[in-house]
Coordinates of C-alpha atoms and ligand atoms in Angstrom, one line a residue:
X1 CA -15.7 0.3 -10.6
X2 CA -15.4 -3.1 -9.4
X3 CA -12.5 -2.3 -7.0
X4 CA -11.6 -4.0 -3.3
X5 CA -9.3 -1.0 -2.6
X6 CA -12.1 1.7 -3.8
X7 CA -14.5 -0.2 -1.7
X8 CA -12.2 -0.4 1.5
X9 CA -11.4 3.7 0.8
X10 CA -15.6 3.9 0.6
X11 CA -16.1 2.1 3.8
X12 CA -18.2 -0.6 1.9
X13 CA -15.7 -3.1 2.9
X14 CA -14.3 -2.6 6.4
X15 CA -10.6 -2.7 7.4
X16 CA -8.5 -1.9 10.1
X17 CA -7.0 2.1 9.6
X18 CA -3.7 2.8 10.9
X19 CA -3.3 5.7 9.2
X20 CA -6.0 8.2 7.2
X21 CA -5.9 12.0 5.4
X22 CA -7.3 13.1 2.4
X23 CA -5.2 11.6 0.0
X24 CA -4.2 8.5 1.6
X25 CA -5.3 5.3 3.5
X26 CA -3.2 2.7 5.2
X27 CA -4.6 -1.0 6.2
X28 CA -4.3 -4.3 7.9
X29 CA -3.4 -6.3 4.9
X30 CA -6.2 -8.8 5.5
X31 CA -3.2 -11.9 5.2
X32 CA -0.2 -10.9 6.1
X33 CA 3.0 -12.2 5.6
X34 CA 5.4 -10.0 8.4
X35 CA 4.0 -9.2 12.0
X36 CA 3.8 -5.7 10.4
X37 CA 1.9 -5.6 6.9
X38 CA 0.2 -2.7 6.1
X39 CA -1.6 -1.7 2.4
X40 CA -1.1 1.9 1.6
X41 CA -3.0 3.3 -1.0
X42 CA -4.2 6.4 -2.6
X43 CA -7.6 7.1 -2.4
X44 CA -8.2 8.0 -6.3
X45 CA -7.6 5.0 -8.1
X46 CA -5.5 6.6 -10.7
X47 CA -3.1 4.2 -11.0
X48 CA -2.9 0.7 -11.3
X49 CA 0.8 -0.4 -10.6
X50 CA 4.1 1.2 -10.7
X51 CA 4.1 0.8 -14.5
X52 CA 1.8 4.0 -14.8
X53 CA 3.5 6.7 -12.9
X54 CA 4.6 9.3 -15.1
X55 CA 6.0 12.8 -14.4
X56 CA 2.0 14.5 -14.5
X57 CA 0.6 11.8 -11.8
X58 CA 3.5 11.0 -9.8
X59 CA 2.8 13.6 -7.0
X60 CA 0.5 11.3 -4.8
X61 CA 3.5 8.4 -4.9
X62 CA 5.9 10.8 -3.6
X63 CA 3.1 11.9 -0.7
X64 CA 2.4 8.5 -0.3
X65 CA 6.3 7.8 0.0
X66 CA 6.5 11.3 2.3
X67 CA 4.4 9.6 4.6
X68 CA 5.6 6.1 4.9
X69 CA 8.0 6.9 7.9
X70 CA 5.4 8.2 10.2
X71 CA 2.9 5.3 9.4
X72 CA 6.1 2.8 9.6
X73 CA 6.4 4.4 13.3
X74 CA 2.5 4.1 14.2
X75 CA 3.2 0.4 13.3
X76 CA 6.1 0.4 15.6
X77 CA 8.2 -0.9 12.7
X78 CA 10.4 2.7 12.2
X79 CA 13.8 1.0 13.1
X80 CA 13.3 -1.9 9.4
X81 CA 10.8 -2.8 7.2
X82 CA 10.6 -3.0 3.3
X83 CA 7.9 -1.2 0.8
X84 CA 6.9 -3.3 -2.4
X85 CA 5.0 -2.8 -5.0
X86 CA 3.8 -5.9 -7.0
X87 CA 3.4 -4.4 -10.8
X88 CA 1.2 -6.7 -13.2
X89 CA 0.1 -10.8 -13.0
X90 CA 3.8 -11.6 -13.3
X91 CA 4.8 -9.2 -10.4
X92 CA 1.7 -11.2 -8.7
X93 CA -0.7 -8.3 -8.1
X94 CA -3.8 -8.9 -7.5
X95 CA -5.8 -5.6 -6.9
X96 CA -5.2 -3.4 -9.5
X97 CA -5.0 0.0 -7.5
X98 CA -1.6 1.2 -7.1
X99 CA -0.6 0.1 -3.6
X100 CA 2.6 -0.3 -1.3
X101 CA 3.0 -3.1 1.1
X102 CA 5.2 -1.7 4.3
X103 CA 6.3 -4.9 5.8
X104 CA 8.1 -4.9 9.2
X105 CA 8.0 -6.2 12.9
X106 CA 10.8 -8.5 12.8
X107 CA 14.1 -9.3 10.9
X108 CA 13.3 -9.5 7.0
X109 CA 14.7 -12.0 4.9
X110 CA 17.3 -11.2 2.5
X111 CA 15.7 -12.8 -0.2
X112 CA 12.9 -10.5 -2.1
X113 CA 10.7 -13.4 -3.0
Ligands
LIG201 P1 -1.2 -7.4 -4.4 O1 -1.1 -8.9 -4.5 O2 -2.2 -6.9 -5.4 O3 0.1 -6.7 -4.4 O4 -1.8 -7.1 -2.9 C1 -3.1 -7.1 -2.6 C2 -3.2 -7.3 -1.1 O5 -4.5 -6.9 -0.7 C3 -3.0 -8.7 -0.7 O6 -1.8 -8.8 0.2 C4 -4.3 -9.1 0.0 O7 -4.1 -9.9 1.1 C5 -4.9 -7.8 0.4 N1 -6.3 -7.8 0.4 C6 -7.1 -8.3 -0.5 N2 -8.4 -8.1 -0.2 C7 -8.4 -7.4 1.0 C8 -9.4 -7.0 1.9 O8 -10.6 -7.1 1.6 N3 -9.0 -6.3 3.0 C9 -7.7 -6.2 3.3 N4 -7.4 -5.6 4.5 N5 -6.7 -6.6 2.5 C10 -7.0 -7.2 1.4
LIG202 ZN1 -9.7 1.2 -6.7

């Protein structure tokens, strides 16, 4: 599969870890838009967006969502940030394995987009 995010997880694309187990990886988003952004991602690709979790799959989002204070506190961003997760072309994704952005490091905008 043609997949940035499969590639990163293979090491056939490098990135910057801040946080790695079996099930999980979290990156350096490669542009980011907060002091803090960080692209946390299963390592299956099972999923493309948030518009395929169901009740039989949805056991590595709640891991993922398990583990997002302790990465948020590696990044030094425990006290704020915000998770999103862009769902389809019209929610602008653009790699099509589910991930989470944690953005954080300073004081967020109100304003969602
Ligand atoms: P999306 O727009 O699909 O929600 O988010 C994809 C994110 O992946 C974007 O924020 C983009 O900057 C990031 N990204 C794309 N390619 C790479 C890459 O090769 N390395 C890293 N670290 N981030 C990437
Ligand atoms: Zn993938």
């Amino acid at each position: 599969m043609d997949c940035i995010f499969c590639k990163i997880v293979s090491g056939d694309i490098p990135s910057n870890k801040v946080y790695e187990d079996d099930k999980i990886l979290a990156f350096k988003d490669i542009n980011p838009q907060a002091p803090v952004h960080v692209v946390i991602i299963p390592k299956e690709h099972i999923l493309t967006c948030a518009n395929d979790i169901n009740e039989d799959n949805s056991a590595i989002v709640g891991y993922i969502f398990t583990k997002i204070p302790e990465i948020a506190k590696l990044c030094g961003t425990e006290d704020g940030y915000r998770i999103v997760n862009n769902c389809g072309e019209k929610g602008a994704q653009t790699v099509f394995h589910i991930h989470f952005h944690l953005l954080g490091g300073a004081q967020l905008s109100e304003r969602l987009n």
